[in-house]
PDB file of C-alpha atoms in Angstrom:
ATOM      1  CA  UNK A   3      23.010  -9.450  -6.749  1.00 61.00           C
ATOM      2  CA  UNK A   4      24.256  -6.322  -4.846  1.00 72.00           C
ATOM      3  CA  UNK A   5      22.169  -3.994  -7.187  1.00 83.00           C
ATOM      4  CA  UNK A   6      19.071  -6.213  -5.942  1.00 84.00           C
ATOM      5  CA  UNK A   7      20.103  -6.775  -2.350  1.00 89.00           C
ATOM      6  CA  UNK A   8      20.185  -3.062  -1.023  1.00 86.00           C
ATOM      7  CA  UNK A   9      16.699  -2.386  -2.059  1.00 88.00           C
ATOM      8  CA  UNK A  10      15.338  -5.415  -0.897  1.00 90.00           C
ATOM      9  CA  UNK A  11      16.806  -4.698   2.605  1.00 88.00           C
ATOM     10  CA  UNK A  12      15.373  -0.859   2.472  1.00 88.00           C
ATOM     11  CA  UNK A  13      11.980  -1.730   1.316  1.00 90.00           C
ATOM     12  CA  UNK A  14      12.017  -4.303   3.983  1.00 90.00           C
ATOM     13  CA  UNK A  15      13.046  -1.562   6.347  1.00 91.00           C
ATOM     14  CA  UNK A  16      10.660   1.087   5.341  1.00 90.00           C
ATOM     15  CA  UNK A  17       7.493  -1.297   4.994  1.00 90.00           C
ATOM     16  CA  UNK A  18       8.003  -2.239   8.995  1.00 86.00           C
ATOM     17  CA  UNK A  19       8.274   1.365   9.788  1.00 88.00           C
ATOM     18  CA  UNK A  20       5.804   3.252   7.598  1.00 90.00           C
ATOM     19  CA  UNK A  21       3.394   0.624   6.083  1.00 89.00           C
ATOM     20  CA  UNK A  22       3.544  -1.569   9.615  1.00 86.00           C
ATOM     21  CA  UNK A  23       2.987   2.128  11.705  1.00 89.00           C
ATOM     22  CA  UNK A  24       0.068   2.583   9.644  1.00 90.00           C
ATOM     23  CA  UNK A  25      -1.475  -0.655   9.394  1.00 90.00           C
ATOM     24  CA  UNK A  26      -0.488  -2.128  12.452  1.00 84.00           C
ATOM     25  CA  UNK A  27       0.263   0.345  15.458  1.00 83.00           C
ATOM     26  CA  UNK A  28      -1.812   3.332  15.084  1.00 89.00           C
ATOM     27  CA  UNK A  29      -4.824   0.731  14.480  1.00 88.00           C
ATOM     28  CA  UNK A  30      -3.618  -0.756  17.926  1.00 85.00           C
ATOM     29  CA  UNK A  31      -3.795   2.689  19.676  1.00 86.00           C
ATOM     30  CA  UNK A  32      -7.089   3.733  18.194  1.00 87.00           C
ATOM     31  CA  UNK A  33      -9.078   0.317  19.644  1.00 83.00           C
ATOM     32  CA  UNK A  34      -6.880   0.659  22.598  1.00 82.00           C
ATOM     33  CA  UNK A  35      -4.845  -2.752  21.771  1.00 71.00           C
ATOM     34  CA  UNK A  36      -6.114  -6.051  20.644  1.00 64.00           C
ATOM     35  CA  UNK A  37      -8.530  -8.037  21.856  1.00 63.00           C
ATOM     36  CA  UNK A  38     -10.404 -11.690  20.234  1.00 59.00           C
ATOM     37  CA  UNK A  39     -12.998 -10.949  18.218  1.00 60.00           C
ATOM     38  CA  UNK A  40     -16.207 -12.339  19.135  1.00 66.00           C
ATOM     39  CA  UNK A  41     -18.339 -12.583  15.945  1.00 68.00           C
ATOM     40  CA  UNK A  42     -17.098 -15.434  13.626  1.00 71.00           C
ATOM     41  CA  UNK A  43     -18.285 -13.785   9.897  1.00 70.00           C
ATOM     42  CA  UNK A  44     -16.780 -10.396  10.929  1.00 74.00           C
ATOM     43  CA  UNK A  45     -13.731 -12.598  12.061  1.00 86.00           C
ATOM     44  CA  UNK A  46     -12.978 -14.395   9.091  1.00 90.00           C
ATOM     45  CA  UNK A  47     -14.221 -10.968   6.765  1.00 93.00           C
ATOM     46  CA  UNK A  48     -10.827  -9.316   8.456  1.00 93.00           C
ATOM     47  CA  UNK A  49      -8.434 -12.267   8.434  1.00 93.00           C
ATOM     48  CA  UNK A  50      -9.450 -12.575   4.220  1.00 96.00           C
ATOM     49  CA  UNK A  51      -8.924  -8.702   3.790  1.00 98.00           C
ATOM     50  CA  UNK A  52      -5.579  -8.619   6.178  1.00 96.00           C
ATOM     51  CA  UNK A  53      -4.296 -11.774   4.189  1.00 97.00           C
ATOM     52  CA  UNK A  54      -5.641 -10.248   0.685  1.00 98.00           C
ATOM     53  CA  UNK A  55      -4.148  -6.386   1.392  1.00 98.00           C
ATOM     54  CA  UNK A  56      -1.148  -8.145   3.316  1.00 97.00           C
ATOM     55  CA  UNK A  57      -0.272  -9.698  -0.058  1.00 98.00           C
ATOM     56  CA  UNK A  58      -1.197  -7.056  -2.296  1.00 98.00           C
ATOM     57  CA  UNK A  59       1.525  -4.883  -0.514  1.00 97.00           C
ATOM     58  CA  UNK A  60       4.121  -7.404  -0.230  1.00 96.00           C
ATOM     59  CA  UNK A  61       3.832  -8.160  -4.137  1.00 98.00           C
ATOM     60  CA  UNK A  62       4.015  -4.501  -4.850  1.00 97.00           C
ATOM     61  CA  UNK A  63       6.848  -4.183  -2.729  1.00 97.00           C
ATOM     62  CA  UNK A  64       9.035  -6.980  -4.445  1.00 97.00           C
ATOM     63  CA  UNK A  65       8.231  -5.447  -7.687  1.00 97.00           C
ATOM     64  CA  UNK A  66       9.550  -1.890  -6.694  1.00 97.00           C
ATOM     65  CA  UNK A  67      12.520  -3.896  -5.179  1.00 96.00           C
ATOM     66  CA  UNK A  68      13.562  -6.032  -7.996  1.00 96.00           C
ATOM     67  CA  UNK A  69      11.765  -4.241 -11.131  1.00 96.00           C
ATOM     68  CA  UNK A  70      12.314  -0.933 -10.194  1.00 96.00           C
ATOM     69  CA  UNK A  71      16.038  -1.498  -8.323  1.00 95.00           C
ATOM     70  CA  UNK A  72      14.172   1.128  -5.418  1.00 94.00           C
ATOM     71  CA  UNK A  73      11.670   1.354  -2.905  1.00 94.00           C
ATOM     72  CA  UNK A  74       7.869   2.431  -2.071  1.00 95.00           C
ATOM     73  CA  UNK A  75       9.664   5.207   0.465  1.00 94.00           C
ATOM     74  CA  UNK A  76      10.161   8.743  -1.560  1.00 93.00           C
ATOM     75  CA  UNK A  77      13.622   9.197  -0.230  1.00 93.00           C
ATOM     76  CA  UNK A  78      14.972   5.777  -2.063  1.00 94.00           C
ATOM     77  CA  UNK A  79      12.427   5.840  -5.166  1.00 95.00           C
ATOM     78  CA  UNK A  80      12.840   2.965  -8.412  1.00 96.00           C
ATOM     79  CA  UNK A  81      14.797   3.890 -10.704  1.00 96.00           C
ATOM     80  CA  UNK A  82      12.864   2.521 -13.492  1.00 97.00           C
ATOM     81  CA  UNK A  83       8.695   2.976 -13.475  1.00 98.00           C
ATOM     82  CA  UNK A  84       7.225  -0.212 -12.098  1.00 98.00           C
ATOM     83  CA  UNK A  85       3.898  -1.296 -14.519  1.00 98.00           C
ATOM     84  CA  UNK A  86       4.016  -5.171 -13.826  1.00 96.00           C
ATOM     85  CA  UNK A  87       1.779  -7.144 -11.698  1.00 96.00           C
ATOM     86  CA  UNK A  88      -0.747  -5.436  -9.972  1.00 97.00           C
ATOM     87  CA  UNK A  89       0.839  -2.093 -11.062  1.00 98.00           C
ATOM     88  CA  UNK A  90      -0.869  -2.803 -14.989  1.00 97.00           C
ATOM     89  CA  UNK A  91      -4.351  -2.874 -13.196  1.00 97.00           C
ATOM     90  CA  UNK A  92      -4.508   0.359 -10.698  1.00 98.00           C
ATOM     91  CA  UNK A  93      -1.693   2.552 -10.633  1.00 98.00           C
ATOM     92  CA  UNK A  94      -1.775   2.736  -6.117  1.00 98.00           C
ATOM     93  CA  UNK A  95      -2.153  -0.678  -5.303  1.00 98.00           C
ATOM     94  CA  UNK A  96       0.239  -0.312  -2.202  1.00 98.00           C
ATOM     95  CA  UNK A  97      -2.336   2.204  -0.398  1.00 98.00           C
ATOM     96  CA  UNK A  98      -5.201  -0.425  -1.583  1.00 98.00           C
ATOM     97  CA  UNK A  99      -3.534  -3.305   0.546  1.00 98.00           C
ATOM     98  CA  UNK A 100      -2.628  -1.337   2.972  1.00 98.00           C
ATOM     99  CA  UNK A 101      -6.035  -0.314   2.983  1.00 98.00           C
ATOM    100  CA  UNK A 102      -7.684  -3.497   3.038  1.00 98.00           C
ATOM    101  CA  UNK A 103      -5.815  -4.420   6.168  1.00 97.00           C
ATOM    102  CA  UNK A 104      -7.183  -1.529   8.105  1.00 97.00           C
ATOM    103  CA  UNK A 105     -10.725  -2.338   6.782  1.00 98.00           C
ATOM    104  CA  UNK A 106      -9.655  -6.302   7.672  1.00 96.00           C
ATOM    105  CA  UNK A 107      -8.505  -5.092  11.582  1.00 94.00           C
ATOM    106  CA  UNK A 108     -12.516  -2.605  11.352  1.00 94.00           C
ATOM    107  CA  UNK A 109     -14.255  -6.007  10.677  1.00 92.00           C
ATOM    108  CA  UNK A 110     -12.184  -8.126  12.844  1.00 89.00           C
ATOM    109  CA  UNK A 111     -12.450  -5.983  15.588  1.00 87.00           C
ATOM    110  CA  UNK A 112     -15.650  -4.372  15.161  1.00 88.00           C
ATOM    111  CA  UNK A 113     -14.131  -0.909  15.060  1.00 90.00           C
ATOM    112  CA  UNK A 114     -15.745   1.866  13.443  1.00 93.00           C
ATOM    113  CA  UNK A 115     -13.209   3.681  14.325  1.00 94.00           C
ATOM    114  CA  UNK A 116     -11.024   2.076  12.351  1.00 95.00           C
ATOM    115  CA  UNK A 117     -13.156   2.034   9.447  1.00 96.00           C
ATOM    116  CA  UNK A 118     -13.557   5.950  10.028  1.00 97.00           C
ATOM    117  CA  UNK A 119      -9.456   5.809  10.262  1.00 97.00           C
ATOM    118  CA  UNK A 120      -9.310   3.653   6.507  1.00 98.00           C
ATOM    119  CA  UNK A 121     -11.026   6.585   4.954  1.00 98.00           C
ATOM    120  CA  UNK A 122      -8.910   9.362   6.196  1.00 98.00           C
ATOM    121  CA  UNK A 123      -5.521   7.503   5.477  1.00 98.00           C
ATOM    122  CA  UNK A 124      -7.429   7.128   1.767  1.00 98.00           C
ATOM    123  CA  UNK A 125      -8.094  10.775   1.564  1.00 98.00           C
ATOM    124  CA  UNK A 126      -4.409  11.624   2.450  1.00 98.00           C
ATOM    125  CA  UNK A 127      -2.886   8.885   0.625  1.00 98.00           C
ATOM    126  CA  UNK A 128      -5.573  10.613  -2.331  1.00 99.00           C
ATOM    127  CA  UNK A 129      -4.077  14.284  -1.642  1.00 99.00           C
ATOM    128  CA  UNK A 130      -0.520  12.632  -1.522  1.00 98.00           C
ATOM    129  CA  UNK A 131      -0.825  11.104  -5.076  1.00 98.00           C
ATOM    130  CA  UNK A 132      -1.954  13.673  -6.500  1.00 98.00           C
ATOM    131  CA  UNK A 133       0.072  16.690  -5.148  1.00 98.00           C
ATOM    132  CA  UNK A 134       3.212  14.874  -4.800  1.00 98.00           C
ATOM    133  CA  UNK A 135       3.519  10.899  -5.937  1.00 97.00           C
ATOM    134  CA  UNK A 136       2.270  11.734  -9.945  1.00 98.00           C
ATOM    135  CA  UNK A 137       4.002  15.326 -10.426  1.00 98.00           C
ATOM    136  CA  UNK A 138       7.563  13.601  -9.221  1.00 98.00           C
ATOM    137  CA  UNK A 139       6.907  10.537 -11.802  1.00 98.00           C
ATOM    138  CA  UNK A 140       6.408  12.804 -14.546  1.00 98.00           C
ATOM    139  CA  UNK A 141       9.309  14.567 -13.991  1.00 98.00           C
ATOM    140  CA  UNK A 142      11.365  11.523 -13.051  1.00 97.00           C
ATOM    141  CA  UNK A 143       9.874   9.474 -16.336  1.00 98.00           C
ATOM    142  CA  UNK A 144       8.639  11.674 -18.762  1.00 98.00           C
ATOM    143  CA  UNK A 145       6.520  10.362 -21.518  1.00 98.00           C
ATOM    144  CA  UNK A 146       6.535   6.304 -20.355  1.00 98.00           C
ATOM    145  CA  UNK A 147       4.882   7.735 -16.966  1.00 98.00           C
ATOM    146  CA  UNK A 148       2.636   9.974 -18.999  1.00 98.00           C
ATOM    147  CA  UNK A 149       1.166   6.706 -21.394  1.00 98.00           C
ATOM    148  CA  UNK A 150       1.145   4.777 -18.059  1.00 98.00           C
ATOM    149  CA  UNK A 151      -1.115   7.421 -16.454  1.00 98.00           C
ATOM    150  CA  UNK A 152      -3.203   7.568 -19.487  1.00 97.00           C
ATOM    151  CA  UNK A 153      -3.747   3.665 -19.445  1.00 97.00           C
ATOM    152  CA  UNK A 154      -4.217   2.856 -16.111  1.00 98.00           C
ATOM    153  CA  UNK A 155      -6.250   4.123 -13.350  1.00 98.00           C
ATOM    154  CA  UNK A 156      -5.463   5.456 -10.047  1.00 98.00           C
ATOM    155  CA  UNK A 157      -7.852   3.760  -7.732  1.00 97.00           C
ATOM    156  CA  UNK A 158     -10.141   1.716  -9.065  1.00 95.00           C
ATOM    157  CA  UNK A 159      -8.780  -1.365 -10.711  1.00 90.00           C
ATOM    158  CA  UNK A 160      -9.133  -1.920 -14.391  1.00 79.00           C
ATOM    159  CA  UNK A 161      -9.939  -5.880 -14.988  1.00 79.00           C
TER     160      UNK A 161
END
């Protein structure tokens, strides 16, 4: 229980700081807080991509908490490679959902900016995978990271 318990708590801890930062309060500050959207299609569009990447990130989450006995923050990392769930379709999933609720808060708000704001957290969560996330997995699990990599894409997901 205790070897499950500890990274529950820290994922729990760093997806309200870094994930809920991202997603939540930068997106707040960019549109100048939030407001009720006006347009009912662009309303439910955002509440069905908040819910969807909401629940993308959460499942990933668990999985790196229970499966991998770790976290999604690189200062508490799993301990074993996590390749269930939505981790056997598209190798990033976490940046996907978190993703999806930035493009869910564009259409429910009828931001552009925030749509402009999706794309560069994509391009740095891009740089960040490949610079840093995928050269630490290879050296933290050798060969099983390497057939993972080989089998399963990094953005895109494979159906």
């Amino acid at each position: 229980m205790n070897q499950i318990f500890w990274p529950i708590v820290k994922t729990i801890l760093f997806s309200v700081l870094v994930p809920g930062t991202v997603a939540v309060l930068v997106p707040r500050w960019i549109i100048g807080g939030f407001f009720l959207p006006q347009k009912a299609l662009l309303s439910w569009t955002g509440i069905v991509l908040i819910t969807c990447g909401t629940a993308v990130y959460l499942r990933c989450a668990w999985e790196f908490a229970v499966r991998g006995l770790g976290t999604p923050a690189p200062i508490a990392p799993t301990r074993f490679l996590v390749t269930t769930a939505l981790h056997r379709r598209v190798r990033n999933p976490m940046y996907i959902g978190v993703a999806l609720v930035i493009l869910g808060e564009a259409a429910l708000f009828r931001s552009l900016h925030l749509v402009l704001y999706a794309a560069v957290m994509l391009g740095t969560a891009h740089l960040f995978v490949i610079f840093y996330e995928e050269p630490t997995l290879r050296r933290q699990f050798g060969k099983s990271y390497d057939e993972y990599f080989g089998s399963v894409p990094r953005w895109i997901p494979k159906l």
